[in-house]
Coordinates of C-alpha atoms in Angstrom, one line a residue:
Chain A
N28 CA 13.9 11.2 12.2
A29 CA 10.3 10.8 10.4
G30 CA 11.6 8.6 7.7
V31 CA 8.9 7.9 5.4
T32 CA 5.9 9.8 5.9
Q33 CA 2.9 9.1 3.4
T34 CA -0.7 11.1 3.5
P35 CA -3.8 10.3 3.7
K36 CA -3.6 7.2 5.7
F37 CA -7.3 6.4 4.6
Q38 CA -9.4 7.3 1.4
V39 CA -12.5 6.6 -0.1
L40 CA -13.0 7.3 -3.7
K41 CA -15.7 7.1 -5.9
T42 CA -14.9 5.0 -9.6
G43 CA -13.8 7.2 -12.0
Q44 CA -12.3 9.8 -9.1
S45 CA -8.9 10.4 -9.3
M46 CA -6.4 11.2 -6.4
T47 CA -2.9 11.5 -5.4
L48 CA -1.1 9.8 -2.2
Q49 CA 1.6 11.4 -1.3
C50 CA 5.4 10.2 -0.1
A51 CA 7.9 11.9 1.3
Q52 CA 11.0 10.8 2.8
D53 CA 13.4 12.3 5.1
M54 CA 17.0 9.7 4.5
N55 CA 18.0 11.3 1.5
H56 CA 17.3 8.0 -0.2
E57 CA 17.9 8.0 -4.0
Y58 CA 15.4 4.4 -4.6
M59 CA 11.7 5.0 -3.5
S60 CA 9.1 2.8 -4.7
W61 CA 5.5 2.1 -4.0
Y62 CA 3.8 -1.0 -3.4
R63 CA 0.5 -2.6 -2.6
Q64 CA -1.0 -5.1 -0.6
D65 CA -4.3 -6.8 -1.1
P66 CA -5.6 -9.6 1.4
G67 CA -3.8 -13.0 2.0
M68 CA -1.1 -11.2 -0.4
G69 CA 2.4 -10.1 -0.6
L70 CA 3.6 -6.9 -1.4
R71 CA 3.2 -6.0 -5.2
L72 CA 6.0 -3.2 -6.9
I73 CA 3.8 -0.4 -8.6
H74 CA 6.1 1.9 -9.9
Y75 CA 9.7 3.0 -8.6
S76 CA 12.6 5.4 -8.7
V77 CA 16.2 5.3 -8.4
G78 CA 17.1 8.9 -8.3
A79 CA 15.1 12.2 -9.3
G80 CA 13.8 12.4 -12.9
I81 CA 13.8 8.9 -13.4
T82 CA 11.0 6.3 -12.7
D83 CA 10.0 3.1 -13.8
Q84 CA 7.7 0.7 -14.0
G85 CA 7.1 -2.7 -11.3
E86 CA 5.0 -5.8 -11.5
V87 CA 1.4 -3.9 -11.5
P88 CA 1.5 -0.3 -12.8
N89 CA -1.6 0.2 -15.1
G90 CA -3.7 2.6 -13.9
Y91 CA -1.3 4.5 -11.6
N92 CA 1.0 7.1 -13.0
V93 CA 4.4 8.6 -10.8
S94 CA 6.9 11.6 -10.9
R95 CA 10.0 12.1 -9.0
S96 CA 10.8 16.1 -9.1
T97 CA 13.0 16.2 -6.1
T98 CA 15.1 13.3 -4.2
E99 CA 12.5 13.6 -0.9
D100 CA 8.9 13.4 -2.6
F101 CA 7.3 10.3 -5.0
P102 CA 3.8 10.9 -5.2
L103 CA 1.3 8.3 -6.9
R104 CA -1.8 9.2 -9.0
L105 CA -4.5 7.0 -9.5
L106 CA -5.7 8.4 -12.7
S107 CA -9.5 6.8 -12.7
A108 CA -9.7 4.9 -9.5
A109 CA -11.6 1.4 -10.0
P110 CA -12.9 -1.2 -7.3
S111 CA -9.8 -3.1 -8.2
Q112 CA -7.3 -0.8 -6.6
T113 CA -8.9 -1.1 -3.0
S114 CA -5.5 -1.8 -1.2
V115 CA -3.0 -1.0 1.1
Y116 CA -0.4 1.4 -0.1
F117 CA 2.7 1.3 1.1
C118 CA 5.3 3.9 0.1
A119 CA 9.1 2.8 0.3
S120 CA 12.8 4.3 0.3
S121 CA 15.9 2.5 0.4
Y122 CA 19.5 3.2 -0.1
S123 CA 21.6 3.0 -3.3
K124 CA 22.8 -0.3 -4.5
G125 CA 26.2 -1.7 -3.2
Q126 CA 24.8 0.0 0.0
G127 CA 22.2 -2.4 1.7
N128 CA 19.0 -3.3 0.0
T129 CA 17.2 -2.7 3.3
I130 CA 14.1 -1.0 2.6
Y131 CA 12.2 1.7 4.8
F132 CA 8.2 2.1 4.7
G133 CA 5.9 4.3 5.3
E134 CA 2.7 3.3 7.5
G135 CA 0.4 3.0 4.8
S136 CA -2.4 4.3 3.2
W137 CA -5.6 2.4 3.4
L138 CA -8.0 3.1 0.1
T139 CA -11.7 1.9 -1.0
V140 CA -12.8 2.7 -4.0
V141 CA -16.6 2.3 -4.1
Chain B
D26 CA 5.0 -16.8 -12.0
Q27 CA 5.7 -16.1 -8.4
Q28 CA 9.6 -15.8 -7.7
V29 CA 9.3 -15.8 -4.1
K30 CA 7.1 -17.8 -2.5
Q31 CA 6.5 -18.4 1.5
N32 CA 4.4 -21.7 1.3
S33 CA 3.4 -21.4 4.7
P34 CA 0.7 -18.9 4.9
S35 CA 0.9 -19.6 9.2
L36 CA 2.5 -20.7 11.6
S37 CA 1.7 -21.2 15.4
V38 CA 4.5 -22.4 18.0
Q39 CA 4.5 -22.0 21.8
E40 CA 6.2 -19.3 23.9
G41 CA 9.5 -20.5 24.1
R42 CA 10.1 -22.9 21.1
I43 CA 11.8 -22.2 17.8
S44 CA 9.6 -20.4 14.8
I45 CA 11.4 -21.5 11.3
L46 CA 9.8 -19.9 8.6
N47 CA 10.6 -20.9 5.2
C48 CA 10.7 -19.0 1.9
D49 CA 12.2 -20.2 -1.7
Y50 CA 13.2 -18.3 -4.8
T51 CA 13.4 -18.7 -8.8
N52 CA 15.1 -15.8 -10.1
S53 CA 19.1 -16.8 -10.0
M54 CA 19.6 -13.3 -10.3
F55 CA 18.8 -12.3 -6.7
D56 CA 21.8 -12.0 -4.7
Y57 CA 20.2 -10.2 -1.3
F58 CA 17.5 -11.4 0.5
L59 CA 16.0 -9.5 3.9
W60 CA 13.3 -10.6 6.3
Y61 CA 10.6 -8.1 7.3
K62 CA 8.2 -8.2 10.3
K63 CA 4.6 -6.4 9.8
Y64 CA 1.8 -5.7 12.6
P65 CA -1.1 -4.5 12.0
A66 CA -1.9 -1.1 10.8
E67 CA 1.9 -0.6 10.4
G68 CA 4.5 -0.9 7.9
P69 CA 6.8 -3.7 7.3
T70 CA 10.0 -3.2 9.5
F71 CA 13.3 -4.8 8.4
L72 CA 14.5 -7.7 10.9
I73 CA 17.6 -9.3 9.3
S74 CA 19.2 -9.6 5.7
I75 CA 21.9 -12.3 4.1
S76 CA 23.8 -11.7 0.8
S77 CA 24.4 -14.6 -1.5
I78 CA 28.1 -14.7 0.0
K79 CA 27.1 -16.1 3.3
D80 CA 25.1 -19.0 4.1
K81 CA 23.9 -18.2 7.5
N82 CA 23.7 -14.4 9.1
E83 CA 22.7 -13.8 13.2
D84 CA 21.2 -11.2 15.2
G85 CA 20.0 -11.7 19.0
R86 CA 17.5 -14.2 18.9
F87 CA 16.6 -14.2 14.7
T88 CA 19.1 -16.3 12.4
V89 CA 18.5 -16.2 9.0
F90 CA 20.3 -19.4 6.8
L91 CA 20.7 -19.3 2.6
N92 CA 20.9 -22.2 0.8
K93 CA 22.1 -21.0 -2.9
S94 CA 21.9 -24.5 -4.3
A95 CA 18.5 -25.0 -3.2
K96 CA 17.5 -21.4 -3.9
H97 CA 15.9 -21.4 -0.3
L98 CA 16.3 -19.6 3.2
S99 CA 14.4 -19.8 6.1
L100 CA 14.4 -17.8 9.3
H101 CA 14.9 -18.9 12.4
I102 CA 13.5 -17.3 15.7
V103 CA 14.7 -18.8 18.8
P104 CA 13.2 -18.6 21.7
S105 CA 9.9 -17.3 19.9
Q106 CA 7.9 -14.8 22.2
P107 CA 4.5 -13.5 21.7
G108 CA 5.7 -10.3 20.7
D109 CA 7.1 -12.0 17.5
S110 CA 3.5 -12.5 16.8
A111 CA 3.3 -10.7 13.1
V112 CA 3.2 -11.3 9.6
Y113 CA 6.7 -12.2 8.6
F114 CA 7.6 -11.4 4.6
C115 CA 10.4 -12.6 2.3
A116 CA 12.1 -10.4 0.4
A117 CA 14.6 -11.2 -2.3
S118 CA 16.7 -8.1 -4.9
A119 CA 19.9 -7.8 -7.3
R120 CA 22.2 -5.5 -5.3
T121 CA 22.5 -3.8 -8.9
N122 CA 18.4 -2.7 -8.2
A123 CA 18.2 -2.3 -4.6
G124 CA 14.4 0.0 -5.2
K125 CA 13.0 -3.5 -7.2
S126 CA 12.6 -5.9 -4.3
T127 CA 10.8 -9.1 -4.9
F128 CA 8.0 -10.0 -1.9
G129 CA 6.6 -13.4 -0.8
D130 CA 3.0 -13.4 0.2
G131 CA 3.6 -13.7 3.9
T132 CA 3.8 -16.2 6.8
T133 CA 1.7 -14.9 9.7
L134 CA 3.1 -16.2 13.1
T135 CA 1.4 -16.9 16.3
V136 CA 2.9 -17.5 19.5
K137 CA 0.9 -18.7 22.1
P138 CA 1.8 -17.9 25.6

């Protein structure tokens, strides 16, 4: 059981470059989300999705784009990378409402923007 | 305005003693609370949860207490073990919006042998 799989694990980008962080889950969860974690801080929600074709913004959505064409996949796009986007990114999925709110996280993607 | 706060960035306890991690929240719409544990270079993993209809939930060495009137919850680990050394995140959500959990900044627990 793979759970939540994110790629790549490490990436270095130059300022202004774009890239996509991939995320896939095999638990048939309706909810998927992207968080970022900066040093000494908690997890901040970037974007989330309540099902295929539906996405919404979290706390820190600027500079990121998402889409949800299938239940399994939820890629995160950095449109024009900035040093402030250097962070660890976690993709997550969870059951729909009413079945418990436990979130299952991927192992993280370490992104450095130089 | 931070809606979930963990005011202690770090906690150090001796092996075998009790660890108490605290969390405060401000949003009255939160009705489901979770604790996650995170080791370095790994994603957070679910530890224990509690819904607002309860004031206590136990799972082995881990117990979470919820005081709704004070908007406060705590995680007790008894007895603490060196393998419990990790960052612990408190999270809160509304059952109507499972995918939108709000996290505290975390408390780094160190259990000394």
